[in-house]
Coordinates of C-alpha atoms and ligand atoms in Angstrom, one line a residue:
Chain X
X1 CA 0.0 0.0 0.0
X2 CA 2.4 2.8 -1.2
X3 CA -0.2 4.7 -3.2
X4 CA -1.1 8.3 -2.2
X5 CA -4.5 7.1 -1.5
X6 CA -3.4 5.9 1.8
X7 CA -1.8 9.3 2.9
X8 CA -5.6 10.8 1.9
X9 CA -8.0 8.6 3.0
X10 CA -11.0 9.2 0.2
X11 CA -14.0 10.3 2.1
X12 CA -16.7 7.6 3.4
X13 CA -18.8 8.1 0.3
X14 CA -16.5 6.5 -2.0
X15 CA -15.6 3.2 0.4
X16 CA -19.1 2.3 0.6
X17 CA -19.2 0.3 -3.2
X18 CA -16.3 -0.7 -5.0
X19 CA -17.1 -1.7 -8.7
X20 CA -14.7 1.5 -9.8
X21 CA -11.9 2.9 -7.9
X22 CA -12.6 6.4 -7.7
X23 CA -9.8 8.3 -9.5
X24 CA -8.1 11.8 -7.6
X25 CA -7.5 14.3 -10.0
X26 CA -6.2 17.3 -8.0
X27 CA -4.9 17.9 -4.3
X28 CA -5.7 21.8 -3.6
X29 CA -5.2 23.8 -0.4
X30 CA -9.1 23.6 -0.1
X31 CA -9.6 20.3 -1.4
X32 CA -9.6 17.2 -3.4
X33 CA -11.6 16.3 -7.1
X34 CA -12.2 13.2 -7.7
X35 CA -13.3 10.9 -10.4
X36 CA -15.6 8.4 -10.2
X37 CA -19.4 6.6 -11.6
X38 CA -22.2 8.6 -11.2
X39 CA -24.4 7.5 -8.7
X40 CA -27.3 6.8 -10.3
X41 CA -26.5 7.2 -14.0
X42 CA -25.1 3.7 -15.3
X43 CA -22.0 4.3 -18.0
X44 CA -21.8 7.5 -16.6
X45 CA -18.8 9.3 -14.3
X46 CA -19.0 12.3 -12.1
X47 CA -17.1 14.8 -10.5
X48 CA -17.2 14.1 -6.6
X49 CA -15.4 17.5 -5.0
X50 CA -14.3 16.7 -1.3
X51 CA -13.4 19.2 1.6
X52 CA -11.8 17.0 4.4
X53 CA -11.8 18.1 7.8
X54 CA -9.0 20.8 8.8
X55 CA -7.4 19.3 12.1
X56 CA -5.9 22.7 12.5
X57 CA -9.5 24.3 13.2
X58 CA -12.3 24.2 16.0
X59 CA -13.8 21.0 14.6
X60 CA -17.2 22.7 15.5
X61 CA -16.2 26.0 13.4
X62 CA -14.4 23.8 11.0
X63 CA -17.9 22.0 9.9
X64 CA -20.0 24.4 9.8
X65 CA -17.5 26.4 7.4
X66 CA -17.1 23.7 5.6
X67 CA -21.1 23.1 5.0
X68 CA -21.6 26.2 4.3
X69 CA -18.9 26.8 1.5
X70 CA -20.4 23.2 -0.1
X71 CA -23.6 24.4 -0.2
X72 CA -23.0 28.0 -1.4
X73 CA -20.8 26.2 -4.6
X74 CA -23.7 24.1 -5.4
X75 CA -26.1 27.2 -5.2
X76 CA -23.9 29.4 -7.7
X77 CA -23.7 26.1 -10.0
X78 CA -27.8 26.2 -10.1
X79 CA -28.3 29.5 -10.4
X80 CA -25.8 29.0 -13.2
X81 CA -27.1 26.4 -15.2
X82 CA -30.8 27.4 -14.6
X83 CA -29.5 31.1 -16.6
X84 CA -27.7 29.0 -19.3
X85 CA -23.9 29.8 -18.0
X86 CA -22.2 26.8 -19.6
X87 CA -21.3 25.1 -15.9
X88 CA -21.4 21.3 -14.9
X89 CA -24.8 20.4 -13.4
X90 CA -24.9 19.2 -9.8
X91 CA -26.2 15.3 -9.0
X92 CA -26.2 15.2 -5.3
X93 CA -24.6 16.7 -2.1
X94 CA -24.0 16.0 1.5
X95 CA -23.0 19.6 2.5
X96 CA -22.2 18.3 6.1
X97 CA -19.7 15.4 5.1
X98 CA -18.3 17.9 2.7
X99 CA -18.8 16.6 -0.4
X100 CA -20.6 17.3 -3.8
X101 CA -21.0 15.2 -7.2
X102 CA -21.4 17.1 -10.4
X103 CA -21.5 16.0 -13.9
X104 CA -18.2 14.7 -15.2
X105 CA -17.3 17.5 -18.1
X106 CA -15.4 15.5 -20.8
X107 CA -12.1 17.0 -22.3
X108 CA -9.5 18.7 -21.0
X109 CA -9.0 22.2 -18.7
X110 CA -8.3 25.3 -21.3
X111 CA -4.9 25.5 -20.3
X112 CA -3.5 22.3 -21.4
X113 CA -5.2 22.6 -24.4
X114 CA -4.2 26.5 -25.3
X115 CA -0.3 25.1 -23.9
X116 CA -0.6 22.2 -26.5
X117 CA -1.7 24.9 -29.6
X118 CA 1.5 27.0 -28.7
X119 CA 3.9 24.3 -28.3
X120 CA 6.7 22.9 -26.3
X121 CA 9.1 25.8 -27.6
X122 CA 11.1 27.9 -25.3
X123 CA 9.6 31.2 -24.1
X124 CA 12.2 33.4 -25.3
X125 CA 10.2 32.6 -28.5
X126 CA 7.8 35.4 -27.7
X127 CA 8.9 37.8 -29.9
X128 CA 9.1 35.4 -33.2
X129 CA 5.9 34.3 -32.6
X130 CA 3.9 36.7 -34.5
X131 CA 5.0 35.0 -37.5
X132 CA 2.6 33.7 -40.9
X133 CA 0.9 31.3 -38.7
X134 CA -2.9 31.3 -38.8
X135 CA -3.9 31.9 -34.9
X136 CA -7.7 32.0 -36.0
X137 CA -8.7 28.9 -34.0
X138 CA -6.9 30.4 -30.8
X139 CA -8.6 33.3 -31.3
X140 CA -11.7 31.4 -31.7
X141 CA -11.2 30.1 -28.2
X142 CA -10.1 33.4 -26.5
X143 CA -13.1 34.5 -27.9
X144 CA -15.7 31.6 -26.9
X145 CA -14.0 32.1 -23.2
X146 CA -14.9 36.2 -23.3
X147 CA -18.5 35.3 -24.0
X148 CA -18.3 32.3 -21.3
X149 CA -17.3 35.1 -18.8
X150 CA -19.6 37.4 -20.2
X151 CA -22.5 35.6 -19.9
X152 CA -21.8 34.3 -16.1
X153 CA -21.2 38.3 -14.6
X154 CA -24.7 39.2 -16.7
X155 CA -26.2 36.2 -14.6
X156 CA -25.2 38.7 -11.6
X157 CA -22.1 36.2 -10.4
X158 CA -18.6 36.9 -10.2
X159 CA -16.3 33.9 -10.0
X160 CA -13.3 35.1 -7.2
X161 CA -10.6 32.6 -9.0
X162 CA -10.7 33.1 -12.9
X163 CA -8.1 30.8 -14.6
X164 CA -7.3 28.7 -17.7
X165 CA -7.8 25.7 -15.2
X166 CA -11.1 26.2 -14.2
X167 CA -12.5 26.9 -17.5
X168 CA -12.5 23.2 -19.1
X169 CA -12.9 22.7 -23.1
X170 CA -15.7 19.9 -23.9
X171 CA -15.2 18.3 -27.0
X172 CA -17.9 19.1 -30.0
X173 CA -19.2 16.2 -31.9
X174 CA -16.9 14.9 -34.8
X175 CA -18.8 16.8 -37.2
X176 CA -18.0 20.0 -35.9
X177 CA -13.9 19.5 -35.1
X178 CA -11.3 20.8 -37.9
X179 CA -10.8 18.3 -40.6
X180 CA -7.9 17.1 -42.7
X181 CA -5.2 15.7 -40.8
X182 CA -1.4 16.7 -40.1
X183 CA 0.0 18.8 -37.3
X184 CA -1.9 21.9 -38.2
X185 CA -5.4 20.2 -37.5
X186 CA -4.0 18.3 -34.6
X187 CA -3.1 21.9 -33.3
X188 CA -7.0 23.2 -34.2
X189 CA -8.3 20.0 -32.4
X190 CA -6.7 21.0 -28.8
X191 CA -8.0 24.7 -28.9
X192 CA -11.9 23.6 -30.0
X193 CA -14.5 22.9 -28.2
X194 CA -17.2 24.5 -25.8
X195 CA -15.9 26.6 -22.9
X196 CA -17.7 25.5 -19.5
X197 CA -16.9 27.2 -16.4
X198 CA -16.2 25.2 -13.1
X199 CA -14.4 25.4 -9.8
X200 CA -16.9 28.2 -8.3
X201 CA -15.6 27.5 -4.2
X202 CA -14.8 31.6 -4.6
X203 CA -17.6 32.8 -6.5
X204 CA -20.4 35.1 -5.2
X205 CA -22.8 37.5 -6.2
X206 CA -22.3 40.8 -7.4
X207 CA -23.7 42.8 -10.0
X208 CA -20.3 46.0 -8.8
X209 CA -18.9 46.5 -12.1
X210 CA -15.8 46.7 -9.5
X211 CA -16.4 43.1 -8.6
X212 CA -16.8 42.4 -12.2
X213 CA -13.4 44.0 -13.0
X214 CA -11.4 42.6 -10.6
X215 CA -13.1 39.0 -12.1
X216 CA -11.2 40.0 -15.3
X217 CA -8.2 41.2 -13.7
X218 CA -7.2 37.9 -12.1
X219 CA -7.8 36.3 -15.4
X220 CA -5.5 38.6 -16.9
X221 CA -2.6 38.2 -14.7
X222 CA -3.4 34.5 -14.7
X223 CA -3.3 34.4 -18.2
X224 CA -0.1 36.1 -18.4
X225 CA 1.6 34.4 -16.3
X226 CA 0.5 30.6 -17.5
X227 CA 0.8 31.5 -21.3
X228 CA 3.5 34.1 -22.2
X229 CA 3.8 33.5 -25.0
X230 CA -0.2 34.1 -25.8
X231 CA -0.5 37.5 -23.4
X232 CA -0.2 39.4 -26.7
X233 CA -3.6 37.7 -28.0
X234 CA -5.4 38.8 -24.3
X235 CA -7.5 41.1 -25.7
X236 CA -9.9 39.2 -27.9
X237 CA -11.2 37.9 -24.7
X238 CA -11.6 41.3 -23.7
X239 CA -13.3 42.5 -26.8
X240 CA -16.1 39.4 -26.7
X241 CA -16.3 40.2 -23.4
X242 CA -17.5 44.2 -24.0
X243 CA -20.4 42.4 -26.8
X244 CA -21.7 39.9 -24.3
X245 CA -23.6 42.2 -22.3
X246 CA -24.8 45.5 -22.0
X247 CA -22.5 46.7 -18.7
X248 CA -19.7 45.7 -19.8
X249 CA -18.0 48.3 -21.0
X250 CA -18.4 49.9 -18.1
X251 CA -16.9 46.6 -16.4
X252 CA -13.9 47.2 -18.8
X253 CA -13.6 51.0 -18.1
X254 CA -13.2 49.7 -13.9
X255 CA -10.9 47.3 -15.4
X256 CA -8.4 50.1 -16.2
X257 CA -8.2 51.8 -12.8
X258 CA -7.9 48.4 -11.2
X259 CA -4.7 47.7 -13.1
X260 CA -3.2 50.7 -12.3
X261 CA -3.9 49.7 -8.5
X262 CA -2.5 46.8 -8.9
X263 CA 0.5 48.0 -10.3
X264 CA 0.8 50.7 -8.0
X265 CA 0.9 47.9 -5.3
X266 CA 3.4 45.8 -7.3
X267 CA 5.2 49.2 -7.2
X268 CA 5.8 49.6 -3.6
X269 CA 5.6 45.7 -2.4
Chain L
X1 CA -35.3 -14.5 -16.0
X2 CA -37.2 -13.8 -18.7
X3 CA -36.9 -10.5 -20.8
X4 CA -39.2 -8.9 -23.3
X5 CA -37.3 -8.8 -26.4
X6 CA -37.0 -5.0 -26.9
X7 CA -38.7 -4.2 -30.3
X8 CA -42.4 -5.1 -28.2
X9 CA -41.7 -2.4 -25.7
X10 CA -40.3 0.1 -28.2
X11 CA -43.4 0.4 -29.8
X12 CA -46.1 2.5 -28.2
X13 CA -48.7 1.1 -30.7
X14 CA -47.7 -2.4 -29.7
X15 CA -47.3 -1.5 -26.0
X16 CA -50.5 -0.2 -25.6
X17 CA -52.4 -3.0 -26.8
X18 CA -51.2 -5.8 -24.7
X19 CA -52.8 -7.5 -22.3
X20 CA -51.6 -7.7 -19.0
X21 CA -48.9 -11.1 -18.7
X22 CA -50.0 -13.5 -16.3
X23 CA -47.8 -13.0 -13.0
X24 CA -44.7 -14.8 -12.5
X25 CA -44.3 -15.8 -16.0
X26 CA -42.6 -12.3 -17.5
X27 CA -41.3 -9.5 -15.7
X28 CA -41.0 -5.9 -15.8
X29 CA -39.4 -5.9 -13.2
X30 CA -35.9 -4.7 -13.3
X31 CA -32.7 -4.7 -10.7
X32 CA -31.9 -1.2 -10.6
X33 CA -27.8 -0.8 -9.9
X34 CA -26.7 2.4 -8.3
X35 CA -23.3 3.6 -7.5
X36 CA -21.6 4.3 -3.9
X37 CA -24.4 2.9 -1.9
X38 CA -23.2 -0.8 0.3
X39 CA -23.0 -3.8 -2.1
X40 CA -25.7 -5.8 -0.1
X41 CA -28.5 -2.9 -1.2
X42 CA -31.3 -4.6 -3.5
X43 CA -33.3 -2.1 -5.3
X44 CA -35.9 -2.9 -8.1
X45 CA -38.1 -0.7 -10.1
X46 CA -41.4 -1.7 -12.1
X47 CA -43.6 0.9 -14.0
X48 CA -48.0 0.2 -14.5
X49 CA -50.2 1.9 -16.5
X50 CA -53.4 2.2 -16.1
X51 CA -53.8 1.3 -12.0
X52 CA -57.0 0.9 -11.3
X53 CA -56.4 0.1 -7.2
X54 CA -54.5 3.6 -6.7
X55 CA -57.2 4.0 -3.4
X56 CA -56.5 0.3 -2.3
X57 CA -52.7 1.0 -2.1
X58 CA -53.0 4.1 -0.6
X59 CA -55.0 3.3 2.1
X60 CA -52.5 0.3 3.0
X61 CA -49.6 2.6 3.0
X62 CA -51.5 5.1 5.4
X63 CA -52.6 1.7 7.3
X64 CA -48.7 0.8 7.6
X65 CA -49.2 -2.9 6.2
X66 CA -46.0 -4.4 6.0
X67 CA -47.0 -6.1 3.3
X68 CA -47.0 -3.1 1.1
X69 CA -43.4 -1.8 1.9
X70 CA -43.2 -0.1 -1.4
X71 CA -42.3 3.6 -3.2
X72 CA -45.6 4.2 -4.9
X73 CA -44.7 7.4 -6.9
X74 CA -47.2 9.0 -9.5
X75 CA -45.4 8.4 -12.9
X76 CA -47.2 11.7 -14.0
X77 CA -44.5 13.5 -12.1
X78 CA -41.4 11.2 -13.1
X79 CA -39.6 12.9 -16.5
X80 CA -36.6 10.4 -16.9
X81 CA -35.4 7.2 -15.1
X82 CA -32.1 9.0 -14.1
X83 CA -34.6 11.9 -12.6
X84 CA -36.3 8.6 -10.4
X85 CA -32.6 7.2 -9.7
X86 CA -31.6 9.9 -7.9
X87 CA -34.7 10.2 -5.5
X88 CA -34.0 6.6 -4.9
X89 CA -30.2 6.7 -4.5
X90 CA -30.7 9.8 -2.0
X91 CA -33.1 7.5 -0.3
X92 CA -30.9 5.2 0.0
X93 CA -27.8 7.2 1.3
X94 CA -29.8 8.9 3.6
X95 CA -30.4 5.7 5.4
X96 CA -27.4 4.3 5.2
X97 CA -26.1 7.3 6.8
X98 CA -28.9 7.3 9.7
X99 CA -30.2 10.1 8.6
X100 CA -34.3 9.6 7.4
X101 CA -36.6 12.7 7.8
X102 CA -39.3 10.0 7.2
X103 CA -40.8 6.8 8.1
X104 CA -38.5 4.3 6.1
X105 CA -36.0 4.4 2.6
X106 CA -39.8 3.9 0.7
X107 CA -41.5 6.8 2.0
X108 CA -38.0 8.7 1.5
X109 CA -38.0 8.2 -2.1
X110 CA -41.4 10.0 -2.1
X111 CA -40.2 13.0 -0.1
X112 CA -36.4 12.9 -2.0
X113 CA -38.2 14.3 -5.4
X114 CA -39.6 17.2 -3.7
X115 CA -37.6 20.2 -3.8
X116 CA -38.2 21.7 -0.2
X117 CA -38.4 20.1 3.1
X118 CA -42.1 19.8 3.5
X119 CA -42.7 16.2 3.7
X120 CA -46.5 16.0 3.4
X121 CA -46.2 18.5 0.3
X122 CA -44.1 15.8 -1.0
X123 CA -46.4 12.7 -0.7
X124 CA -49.3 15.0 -2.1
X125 CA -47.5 15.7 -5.4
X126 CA -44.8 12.9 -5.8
X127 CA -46.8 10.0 -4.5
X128 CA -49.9 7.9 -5.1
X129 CA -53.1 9.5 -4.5
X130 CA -56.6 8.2 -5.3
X131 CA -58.8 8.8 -8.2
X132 CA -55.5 10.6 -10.2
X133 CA -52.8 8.2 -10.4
X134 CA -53.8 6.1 -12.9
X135 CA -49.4 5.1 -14.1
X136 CA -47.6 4.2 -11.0
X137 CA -43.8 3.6 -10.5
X138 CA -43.2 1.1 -8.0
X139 CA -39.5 0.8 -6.1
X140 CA -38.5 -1.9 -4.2
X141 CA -35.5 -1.3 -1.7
X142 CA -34.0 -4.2 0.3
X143 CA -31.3 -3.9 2.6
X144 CA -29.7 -7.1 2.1
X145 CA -29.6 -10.1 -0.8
X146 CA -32.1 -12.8 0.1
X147 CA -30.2 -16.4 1.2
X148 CA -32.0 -17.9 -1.6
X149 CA -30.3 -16.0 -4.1
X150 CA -31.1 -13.0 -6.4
X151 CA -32.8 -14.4 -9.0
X152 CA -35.5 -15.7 -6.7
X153 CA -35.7 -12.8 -4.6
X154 CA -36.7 -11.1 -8.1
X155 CA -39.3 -13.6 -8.8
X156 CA -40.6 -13.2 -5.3
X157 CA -41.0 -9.4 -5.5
X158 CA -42.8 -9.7 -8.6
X159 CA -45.2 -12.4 -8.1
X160 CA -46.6 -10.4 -4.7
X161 CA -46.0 -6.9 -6.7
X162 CA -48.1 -8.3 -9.6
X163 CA -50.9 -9.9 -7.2
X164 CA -50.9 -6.1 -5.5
X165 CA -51.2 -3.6 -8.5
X166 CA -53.7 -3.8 -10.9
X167 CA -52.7 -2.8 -13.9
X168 CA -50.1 -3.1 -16.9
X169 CA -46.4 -3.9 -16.6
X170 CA -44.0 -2.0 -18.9
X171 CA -40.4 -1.9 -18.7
X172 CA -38.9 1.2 -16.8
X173 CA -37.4 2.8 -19.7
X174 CA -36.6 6.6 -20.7
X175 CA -39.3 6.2 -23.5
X176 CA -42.0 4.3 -21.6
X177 CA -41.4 7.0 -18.7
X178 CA -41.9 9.9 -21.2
X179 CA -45.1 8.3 -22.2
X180 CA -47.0 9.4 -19.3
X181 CA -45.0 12.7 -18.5
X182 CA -46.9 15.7 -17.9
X183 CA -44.5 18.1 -18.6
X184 CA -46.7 21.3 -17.2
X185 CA -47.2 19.7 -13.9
X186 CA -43.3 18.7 -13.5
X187 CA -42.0 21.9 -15.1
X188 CA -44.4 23.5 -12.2
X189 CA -43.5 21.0 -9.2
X190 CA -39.4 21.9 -9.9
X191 CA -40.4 25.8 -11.0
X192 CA -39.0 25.6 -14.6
X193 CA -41.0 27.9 -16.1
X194 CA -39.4 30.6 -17.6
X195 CA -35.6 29.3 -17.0
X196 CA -33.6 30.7 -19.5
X197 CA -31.5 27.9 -19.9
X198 CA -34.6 26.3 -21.3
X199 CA -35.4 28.9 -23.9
X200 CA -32.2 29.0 -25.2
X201 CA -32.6 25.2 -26.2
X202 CA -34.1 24.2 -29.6
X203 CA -33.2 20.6 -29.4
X204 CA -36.3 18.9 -27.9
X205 CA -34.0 16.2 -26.7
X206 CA -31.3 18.2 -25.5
X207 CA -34.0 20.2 -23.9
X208 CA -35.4 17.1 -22.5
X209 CA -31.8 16.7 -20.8
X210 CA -31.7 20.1 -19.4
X211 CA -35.0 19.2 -17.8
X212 CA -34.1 16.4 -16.1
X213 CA -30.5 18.4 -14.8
X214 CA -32.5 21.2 -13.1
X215 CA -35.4 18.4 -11.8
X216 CA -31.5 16.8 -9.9
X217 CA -30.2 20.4 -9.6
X218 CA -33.4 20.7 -7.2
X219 CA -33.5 17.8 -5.3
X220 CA -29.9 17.7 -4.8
X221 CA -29.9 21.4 -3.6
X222 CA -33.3 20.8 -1.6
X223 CA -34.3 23.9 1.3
X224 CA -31.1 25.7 0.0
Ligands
ADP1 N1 -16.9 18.7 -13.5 C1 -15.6 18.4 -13.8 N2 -15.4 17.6 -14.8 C2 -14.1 17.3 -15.2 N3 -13.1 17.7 -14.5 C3 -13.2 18.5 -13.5 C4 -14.5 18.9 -13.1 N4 -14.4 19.8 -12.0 C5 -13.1 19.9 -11.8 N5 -12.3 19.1 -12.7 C6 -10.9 19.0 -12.7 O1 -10.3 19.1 -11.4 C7 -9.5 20.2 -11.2 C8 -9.8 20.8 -9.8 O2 -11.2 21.1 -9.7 P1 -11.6 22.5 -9.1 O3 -13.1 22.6 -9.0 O4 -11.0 23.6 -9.9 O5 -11.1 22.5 -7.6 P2 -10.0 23.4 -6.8 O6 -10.7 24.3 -6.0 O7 -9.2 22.3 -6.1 O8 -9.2 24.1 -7.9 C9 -9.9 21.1 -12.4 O9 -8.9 22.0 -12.7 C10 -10.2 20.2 -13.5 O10 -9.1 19.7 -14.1
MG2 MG1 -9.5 25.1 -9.6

C-alpha cells in the first residue's frame, strides 16, 4: 500500500461500493476532485469534490465552514445552469460530510489545451511568434471564453478565481472538429470545443462593475503568467467580453483603474 | 429471468395494446444498480399503466401494512429514469447514513423528489393518491440479498408486486417513462418555467436533458 490514497484517505462516500476505484484528480489547499461513476447514471462518471476536515480548526467551526462553503458552490452552480452559463450540473450533495457530485465534463481544462496549440518551444520565443501562422482557432477560443465570462457576470455572479484551469474545453461532436489531418489540424483539435466554467468555491454574487473588474483582472494576470507566449492575443477575450452584455463596457472601463492599482501595489511591495 | 425482447416495448402502438402477462411468468421488473451505496443494497423498479387500485394502495400505506413496503410514486411526475434514480439513490444514502426525515427508505423516495423540506407537500404531489394516479412507479428497496439467491428474490417481488397492483407492466425505460410525463405539472412542481436555460434550447432532446438536470439540480440542492 504505497499509493497516495493511503496518505488521503477518500472520504466515506467512496468506500461504501467498490465496482470503480474512484480516481483523484487534484490535491488543492481547499480540497480534493475526484473521479468516479455517477451514482445513479449507469456508464456514466462524475465529479465528486471533497473538503476534508481541517485538524488545525475548532472542529465545530471547522464544519459548519465547511457546509456552508459546499452548499453555497452548489447554489452558484444552479443558479448557473438554470441562466444557461455553460457550468457542470450538480447530481447530489452531503453539504455536512463535505462533499458534492457534479456532472463529469469531458475533455480537458483550457490551459492544457491552449499550452498544446503554442507548443513545447522555449519562451524566449515570444517575440518570433507573430510569424505567418494562422492563430484564428486560438482566437476562436479566447473569444468563446470572453463570452463564457460574459454571460456568467450578466447572470449577476462573479467567479473570485478566474483561470485557464477552471474553465475546461468539452469536445464538439466529430462533425464539428477541424478536418484534414497533419500537425496543423492536430493543433486546431486541442484549442476547439465548448468553454464550461467550473471550480466556483470563490464565486459570489455581485452585479459591482468593480467586482466584475477585478473578475477580469485575475484572469489577466493568470493568463499572463500561465501562457507568455499568448498574453499578446489577451485582448480578444476582452473584446467578446465588452459584446456579451450590455454593462460591460463599463466593467472594462473599472478594469483600467484596477490595473493601475495593482500596479501601483506591485510598485511599492 | 425472462426479458421482453425489446422491439415489443419500443413500440407505443404495440405497448399499448397488450394484455396484461400472467404473473410470475414475464417480468418488468428490473434490478436497478446504483453507485456508492453498500453492495448488499437490492433495489428494483417496475412501472403500470393504467392502476385501477390507486385508493387500495393508498389506504395500505396510510394503514402501515407491511405487506405493502413499497415507493408508490405518481409516474405523472417522473420525467426520466435517471430523474427517479436519484430520489432513490438519496433514499438510499440517507439511510445508510442514519439520517431519514421519514418513516422508512420507501416513503423517502417520495419526499427525495420534492424540492423543499415539506414532507406532506411531497407525498401529495410525488406519490400515489386516489382517483388521479392512474401510471404508478413502484421501487422496491431491500437492505440485504435474500439467502436464496437473487434471481429468486426477483421472482418473489414480482409475483406479490403483480398480485398487488392492478394494472399493466411496462419496462422502466426513458421512452416508456416519457409516455405518461406531464410536462406542465413537472415543469411547475421543480419551477422551470421561464428558466432561460430552457429557452435558449431548440433541441427537444437536449432540452429534455436540461429538464431532467435542473429536476437533480433541485432535489440535490433541496431547502437551500
Ligand atoms: N466537473 C468536472 N469535470 C471534469 N473535470 C473537473 C470537473 N471539475 C473539476 N475538474 C478538474 O479538477 C480540477 C480541480 O477542480 P476545481 O473545481 O478547480 O477544484 P480546486 O478548488 O481544487 O481548484 C480542475 O482544474 C479540473 O481539471
Ligand atoms: Mg480550480
Amino acid at each position: 500500500m504505497t499509493e497516495p490514497t493511503t496518505e488521503f484517505p477518500p472520504p466515506k462516500i467512496l468506500t461504501l461500493s467498490s465496482t470503480h476505484k474512484p480516481i483523484l484528480i487534484t490535491q488543492g489547499a481547499e480540497g480534493r476532485l475526484y473521479k468516479t461513476p455517477s451514482p445513479f447514471q449507469p456508464n456514466q462518471f462524475c465529479a465528486l469534490k471533497y473538503r476534508p476536515p481541517k485538524p488545525y480548526r475548532h472542529p465545530i467551526l471547522d464544519a459548519r465552514l465547511t457546509k456552508a462553503r459546499i452548499s453555497s458552490e452548489a447554489k452558484v452552480l444552479d443558479r448557473c445552469y438554470r441562466e444557461g452559463v455553460p457550468v457542470p450540473a450538480v447530481l447530489a450533495k452531503d453539504a455536512a460530510a463535505g462533499w458534492m457530485m457534479i456532472e463529469w465534463i469531458e475533455g480537458e481544462p483550457v490551459r492544457v489545451g491552449i499550452n498544446t496549440w503554442l507548443g513545447e518551444r522555449p519562451e524566449d520565443d515570444a517575440a518570433l511568434d507573430t510569424t505567418q501562422e494562422d492563430e484564428t482557432p486560438l482566437i476562436d477560443l479566447m473569444k468563446r471564453m470572453g463570452v463564457a465570462v460574459g454571460a456568467l457576470h450578466r447572470t449577476g455572479v462573479v467567479h473570485g478565481d478566474l483561470t485557464t484551469s477552471n474553465m475546461m474545453l468539452r469536445p464538439w461532436a466529430d462533425d464539428r472538429l477541424p478536418n484534414g489531418h497533419g500537425d496543423k489540424t492536430e493543433k486546431a483539435k486541442a484549442v476547439a470545443g465548448d468553454v464550461v466554467v467550473i471550480d466556483f468555491g470563490l464565486a459570489m454574487q455581485s452585479q459591482s462593475d468593480e467586482d466584475r473588474a477585478v473578475d477580469l483582472y485575475v484572469l489577466e494576470r493568470a493568463f499572463a503568467s500561465t501562457h507568455p507566449r499568448a498574453e499578446r492575443l489577451f485582448h480578444h477575450i476582452l473584446d467578446s467580453y465588452r459584446e456579451s452584455f450590455k454593462k460591460a463596457p463599463g466593467v472594462l472601463h473599472k478594469l483600467e483603474d484596477v490595473r493601475m492599482r495593482g500596479r501601483k501595489r506591485s510598485m511599492l511591495g | 429471468m425472462s426479458k421482453r425482447p425489446a422491439t415489443e416495448t419500443s413500440d407505443p402502438a404495440l405497448t399499448s395494446k397488450r394484455p396484461k402477462p400472467p404473473s410470475g411468468v414475464t417480468m418488468s421488473l428490473e434490478r436497478i444498480r446504483l453507485e456508492h451505496i453498500p453492495e448488499s443494497y437490492r433495489v428494483y423498479g417496475a412501472l403500470f399503466r393504467d392502476v385501477s387500485n390507486a385508493s387500495f394502495l393508498q389506504a395500505q400505506l396510510i394503514s402501515r401494512n407491511p405487506e405493502f413496503e413499497y415507493a408508490f410514486v405518481d409516474a405523472s411526475t417522473v420525467l426520466s429514469r435517471a430523474h427517479l434514480l436519484a430520489a432513490v439513490w438519496n433514499a438510499v444514502y440517507t439511510s445508510v447514513e442514519g439520517n431519514l426525515r421519514t418513516p422508512n427508505v420507501h416513503s423517502e423516495v417520495v419526499a427525495s423528489l420534492n424540492i423543499n423540506n415539506n414532507i406532506a407537500d411531497g407525498y401529495r404531489r410525488w406519490g400515489i393518491t386516489p382517483d388521479k394516479t392512474k401510471d404508478l412507479v413502484v421501487v422496491k428497496i431491500l437492505s440485504s440479498p435474500d439467502t436464496l439467491g437473487d434471481a429468486q428474490q426477483e421472482k418473489d417481488v414480482w409475483t406479490r408486486l403483480t398480485a398487488q397492483v392492478k394494472g399493466r407492466p411496462v419496462q422502466l425505460t426513458d421512452q416508456e417513462i416519457a409516455q405518461v410525463t406531464d410536462w406542465q405539472k413537472v415543469r411547475k412542481y421543480y419551477k422551470m418555467n421561464g428558466a432561460p436555460v430552457l429557452d435558449q434550447t431548440k433541441d427537444e432532446a437536449e432540452k429534455r436533458k436540461k429538464m431532467e438536470s435542473l429536476a437533480i439540480m433541485g432535489m440535490a440542492l433541496r431547502g437551500l
